[in-house]
Amino acid sequence: MTAETTPQPTPTPQKPSVLFVCVHNAGRSQMAAAYLSHLAEGRIEVRSAGSAPAETVNPAAVAAMAEEGIDIRANQPKVLTDEAVQDSDVVITMGCGDACPFFPGKRYEDWKLEDPAGQGIDGVRPIRDQIKTRIQQLITELLPAETTTN
């Protein structure tokens, strides 16, 4: 029997991809994407976008992530596209409501997190810490056979 005629299970992608979506792509989704990129050390493809992107990333989010040794100063909010959703295995929304397109076969999660917009660093730190905890859990789910070091 040749490989062409042998039924093969559907392969799991070698590198899972995650898209974080919030309205402005300036706070929560930026912090989540930065944490996932940092903690997964390149083993997960990471995207972020917003249904109504802001001009810049929230300065309090930038400061909160800098405290963790993660620099997001150069990040730019991006508009949410159908292609970004289609190209992702996991789509995590953070208050974007019904603005996020739905495609069958994707894993969708809605993380209920306070919006850091208009808050100072003291208000953003607890949001950042909640995001970090969720990201650590997400990594163990997406990369179960691998040991994470952080």
PDB file of C-alpha atoms in Angstrom:
ATOM      1  CA  MET A   1       0.000   0.000   0.000  1.00  0.00           C
ATOM      2  CA  THR A   2       1.400   3.401  -0.946  1.00  0.00           C
ATOM      3  CA  ALA A   3       1.311   6.541   1.130  1.00  0.00           C
ATOM      4  CA  GLU A   4      -1.195   7.976  -1.360  1.00  0.00           C
ATOM      5  CA  THR A   5      -3.820   5.362  -0.512  1.00  0.00           C
ATOM      6  CA  THR A   6      -3.143   5.070   3.209  1.00  0.00           C
ATOM      7  CA  PRO A   7      -5.586   7.201   5.163  1.00  0.00           C
ATOM      8  CA  GLN A   8      -3.659   9.699   7.240  1.00  0.00           C
ATOM      9  CA  PRO A   9      -4.960  11.586  10.258  1.00  0.00           C
ATOM     10  CA  THR A  10      -5.284  15.301   9.799  1.00  0.00           C
ATOM     11  CA  PRO A  11      -1.949  16.704  10.886  1.00  0.00           C
ATOM     12  CA  THR A  12      -1.781  19.203  13.705  1.00  0.00           C
ATOM     13  CA  PRO A  13      -0.019  22.356  12.577  1.00  0.00           C
ATOM     14  CA  GLN A  14       3.671  22.332  13.454  1.00  0.00           C
ATOM     15  CA  LYS A  15       3.427  25.853  14.786  1.00  0.00           C
ATOM     16  CA  PRO A  16       0.059  26.903  16.227  1.00  0.00           C
ATOM     17  CA  SER A  17      -1.094  30.447  15.516  1.00  0.00           C
ATOM     18  CA  VAL A  18      -3.015  32.759  17.807  1.00  0.00           C
ATOM     19  CA  LEU A  19      -4.804  36.021  17.060  1.00  0.00           C
ATOM     20  CA  PHE A  20      -5.651  38.428  19.900  1.00  0.00           C
ATOM     21  CA  VAL A  21      -8.454  40.886  19.173  1.00  0.00           C
ATOM     22  CA  CYS A  22      -9.722  43.883  21.128  1.00  0.00           C
ATOM     23  CA  VAL A  23     -11.433  47.041  19.957  1.00  0.00           C
ATOM     24  CA  HIS A  24      -8.454  49.400  19.769  1.00  0.00           C
ATOM     25  CA  ASN A  25      -5.561  46.891  19.621  1.00  0.00           C
ATOM     26  CA  ALA A  26      -3.779  49.279  21.948  1.00  0.00           C
ATOM     27  CA  GLY A  27      -3.789  47.581  25.359  1.00  0.00           C
ATOM     28  CA  ARG A  28      -5.042  44.090  26.175  1.00  0.00           C
ATOM     29  CA  SER A  29      -4.377  42.471  22.801  1.00  0.00           C
ATOM     30  CA  GLN A  30      -0.955  44.125  22.551  1.00  0.00           C
ATOM     31  CA  MET A  31       0.050  42.893  26.024  1.00  0.00           C
ATOM     32  CA  ALA A  32      -1.273  39.391  25.310  1.00  0.00           C
ATOM     33  CA  ALA A  33       0.550  39.151  21.986  1.00  0.00           C
ATOM     34  CA  ALA A  34       3.778  40.413  23.544  1.00  0.00           C
ATOM     35  CA  TYR A  35       3.566  37.923  26.413  1.00  0.00           C
ATOM     36  CA  LEU A  36       2.823  35.025  24.079  1.00  0.00           C
ATOM     37  CA  SER A  37       5.694  35.959  21.752  1.00  0.00           C
ATOM     38  CA  HIS A  38       8.054  36.318  24.711  1.00  0.00           C
ATOM     39  CA  LEU A  39       7.034  33.255  26.723  1.00  0.00           C
ATOM     40  CA  ALA A  40       6.537  30.876  23.780  1.00  0.00           C
ATOM     41  CA  GLU A  41       9.958  31.829  22.425  1.00  0.00           C
ATOM     42  CA  GLY A  42       8.905  31.639  18.783  1.00  0.00           C
ATOM     43  CA  ARG A  43       7.094  28.301  19.052  1.00  0.00           C
ATOM     44  CA  ILE A  44       3.696  29.930  18.426  1.00  0.00           C
ATOM     45  CA  GLU A  45       2.828  32.370  15.654  1.00  0.00           C
ATOM     46  CA  VAL A  46       1.284  35.484  17.191  1.00  0.00           C
ATOM     47  CA  ARG A  47      -0.963  38.185  15.743  1.00  0.00           C
ATOM     48  CA  SER A  48      -3.044  40.985  17.205  1.00  0.00           C
ATOM     49  CA  ALA A  49      -5.601  43.326  15.721  1.00  0.00           C
ATOM     50  CA  GLY A  50      -8.501  45.606  16.570  1.00  0.00           C
ATOM     51  CA  SER A  51     -11.961  46.187  15.193  1.00  0.00           C
ATOM     52  CA  ALA A  52     -11.375  49.977  15.500  1.00  0.00           C
ATOM     53  CA  PRO A  53      -7.607  50.372  15.984  1.00  0.00           C
ATOM     54  CA  ALA A  54      -6.203  53.316  17.906  1.00  0.00           C
ATOM     55  CA  GLU A  55      -3.399  55.514  16.596  1.00  0.00           C
ATOM     56  CA  THR A  56      -0.864  54.243  19.136  1.00  0.00           C
ATOM     57  CA  VAL A  57      -0.389  51.615  21.815  1.00  0.00           C
ATOM     58  CA  ASN A  58      -1.586  52.679  25.279  1.00  0.00           C
ATOM     59  CA  PRO A  59       1.394  54.268  27.110  1.00  0.00           C
ATOM     60  CA  ALA A  60       0.360  52.616  30.407  1.00  0.00           C
ATOM     61  CA  ALA A  61       0.406  49.206  28.664  1.00  0.00           C
ATOM     62  CA  VAL A  62       3.861  50.003  27.281  1.00  0.00           C
ATOM     63  CA  ALA A  63       5.069  50.942  30.789  1.00  0.00           C
ATOM     64  CA  ALA A  64       3.482  47.858  32.402  1.00  0.00           C
ATOM     65  CA  MET A  65       5.131  45.532  29.898  1.00  0.00           C
ATOM     66  CA  ALA A  66       8.476  47.317  30.282  1.00  0.00           C
ATOM     67  CA  GLU A  67       8.328  46.363  33.973  1.00  0.00           C
ATOM     68  CA  GLU A  68       8.273  42.739  32.760  1.00  0.00           C
ATOM     69  CA  GLY A  69      11.258  43.320  30.480  1.00  0.00           C
ATOM     70  CA  ILE A  70       9.110  43.295  27.314  1.00  0.00           C
ATOM     71  CA  ASP A  71       9.376  46.300  24.981  1.00  0.00           C
ATOM     72  CA  ILE A  72       6.216  47.068  22.984  1.00  0.00           C
ATOM     73  CA  ARG A  73       7.022  50.748  22.285  1.00  0.00           C
ATOM     74  CA  ALA A  74       7.410  50.144  18.540  1.00  0.00           C
ATOM     75  CA  ASN A  75       4.168  48.149  18.179  1.00  0.00           C
ATOM     76  CA  GLN A  76       1.418  49.664  16.049  1.00  0.00           C
ATOM     77  CA  PRO A  77      -2.303  48.887  16.335  1.00  0.00           C
ATOM     78  CA  LYS A  78      -3.559  46.977  13.303  1.00  0.00           C
ATOM     79  CA  VAL A  79      -7.011  46.620  11.766  1.00  0.00           C
ATOM     80  CA  LEU A  80      -8.745  43.271  12.087  1.00  0.00           C
ATOM     81  CA  THR A  81      -9.056  41.459   8.746  1.00  0.00           C
ATOM     82  CA  ASP A  82     -10.808  38.281   7.690  1.00  0.00           C
ATOM     83  CA  GLU A  83      -7.418  36.981   6.542  1.00  0.00           C
ATOM     84  CA  ALA A  84      -5.913  37.357  10.029  1.00  0.00           C
ATOM     85  CA  VAL A  85      -8.746  35.258  11.442  1.00  0.00           C
ATOM     86  CA  GLN A  86      -8.533  32.680   8.651  1.00  0.00           C
ATOM     87  CA  ASP A  87      -4.761  32.335   9.155  1.00  0.00           C
ATOM     88  CA  SER A  88      -5.097  31.701  12.919  1.00  0.00           C
ATOM     89  CA  ASP A  89      -5.840  28.478  14.768  1.00  0.00           C
ATOM     90  CA  VAL A  90      -6.974  30.237  17.940  1.00  0.00           C
ATOM     91  CA  VAL A  91      -8.814  33.572  18.082  1.00  0.00           C
ATOM     92  CA  ILE A  92      -8.970  35.228  21.487  1.00  0.00           C
ATOM     93  CA  THR A  93     -11.278  38.207  21.782  1.00  0.00           C
ATOM     94  CA  MET A  94     -11.131  40.768  24.548  1.00  0.00           C
ATOM     95  CA  GLY A  95     -14.222  42.890  24.309  1.00  0.00           C
ATOM     96  CA  CYS A  96     -14.546  43.260  20.543  1.00  0.00           C
ATOM     97  CA  GLY A  97     -18.149  42.071  20.653  1.00  0.00           C
ATOM     98  CA  ASP A  98     -19.625  40.900  17.382  1.00  0.00           C
ATOM     99  CA  ALA A  99     -17.002  42.674  15.295  1.00  0.00           C
ATOM    100  CA  CYS A 100     -14.852  39.554  15.080  1.00  0.00           C
ATOM    101  CA  PRO A 101     -15.568  37.405  12.018  1.00  0.00           C
ATOM    102  CA  PHE A 102     -16.391  33.756  12.656  1.00  0.00           C
ATOM    103  CA  PHE A 103     -14.932  30.924  10.600  1.00  0.00           C
ATOM    104  CA  PRO A 104     -15.701  27.248  11.265  1.00  0.00           C
ATOM    105  CA  GLY A 105     -12.826  25.130  12.524  1.00  0.00           C
ATOM    106  CA  LYS A 106     -11.215  27.872  14.602  1.00  0.00           C
ATOM    107  CA  ARG A 107     -10.954  27.809  18.365  1.00  0.00           C
ATOM    108  CA  TYR A 108     -12.564  30.955  19.800  1.00  0.00           C
ATOM    109  CA  GLU A 109     -12.200  32.235  23.355  1.00  0.00           C
ATOM    110  CA  ASP A 110     -13.489  35.440  24.880  1.00  0.00           C
ATOM    111  CA  TRP A 111     -11.323  36.676  27.729  1.00  0.00           C
ATOM    112  CA  LYS A 112     -13.256  38.979  30.058  1.00  0.00           C
ATOM    113  CA  LEU A 113     -10.653  41.550  31.026  1.00  0.00           C
ATOM    114  CA  GLU A 114     -11.013  45.138  32.138  1.00  0.00           C
ATOM    115  CA  ASP A 115     -10.102  47.686  29.482  1.00  0.00           C
ATOM    116  CA  PRO A 116      -6.862  49.501  30.356  1.00  0.00           C
ATOM    117  CA  ALA A 117      -7.860  52.565  28.292  1.00  0.00           C
ATOM    118  CA  GLY A 118      -7.675  55.717  30.385  1.00  0.00           C
ATOM    119  CA  GLN A 119      -6.045  53.962  33.328  1.00  0.00           C
ATOM    120  CA  GLY A 120      -2.632  54.669  34.766  1.00  0.00           C
ATOM    121  CA  ILE A 121       0.054  52.083  35.402  1.00  0.00           C
ATOM    122  CA  ASP A 122      -1.458  51.084  38.770  1.00  0.00           C
ATOM    123  CA  GLY A 123      -4.716  50.172  37.022  1.00  0.00           C
ATOM    124  CA  VAL A 124      -3.003  48.355  34.167  1.00  0.00           C
ATOM    125  CA  ARG A 125      -0.743  46.116  36.271  1.00  0.00           C
ATOM    126  CA  PRO A 126      -3.553  43.804  37.486  1.00  0.00           C
ATOM    127  CA  ILE A 127      -4.850  43.469  33.905  1.00  0.00           C
ATOM    128  CA  ARG A 128      -1.329  42.687  32.712  1.00  0.00           C
ATOM    129  CA  ASP A 129      -0.933  40.050  35.420  1.00  0.00           C
ATOM    130  CA  GLN A 130      -4.266  38.410  34.519  1.00  0.00           C
ATOM    131  CA  ILE A 131      -3.172  38.304  30.891  1.00  0.00           C
ATOM    132  CA  LYS A 132       0.167  36.713  31.820  1.00  0.00           C
ATOM    133  CA  THR A 133      -1.587  33.961  33.794  1.00  0.00           C
ATOM    134  CA  ARG A 134      -3.924  33.231  30.874  1.00  0.00           C
ATOM    135  CA  ILE A 135      -1.021  33.226  28.409  1.00  0.00           C
ATOM    136  CA  GLN A 136       0.914  30.726  30.528  1.00  0.00           C
ATOM    137  CA  GLN A 137      -2.153  28.449  30.529  1.00  0.00           C
ATOM    138  CA  LEU A 138      -2.625  28.895  26.780  1.00  0.00           C
ATOM    139  CA  ILE A 139       0.975  27.845  26.143  1.00  0.00           C
ATOM    140  CA  THR A 140       0.489  24.638  28.138  1.00  0.00           C
ATOM    141  CA  GLU A 141      -2.625  23.900  26.038  1.00  0.00           C
ATOM    142  CA  LEU A 142      -1.035  24.651  22.668  1.00  0.00           C
ATOM    143  CA  LEU A 143       2.340  23.096  23.402  1.00  0.00           C
ATOM    144  CA  PRO A 144       1.435  20.266  25.805  1.00  0.00           C
ATOM    145  CA  ALA A 145       4.413  18.065  24.983  1.00  0.00           C
ATOM    146  CA  GLU A 146       6.912  20.821  25.593  1.00  0.00           C
ATOM    147  CA  THR A 147       8.164  22.133  28.885  1.00  0.00           C
ATOM    148  CA  THR A 148       7.876  25.863  29.358  1.00  0.00           C
ATOM    149  CA  THR A 149      10.618  27.570  31.284  1.00  0.00           C
ATOM    150  CA  ASN A 150       8.791  30.687  32.448  1.00  0.00           C
TER     151      ASN A 150
END
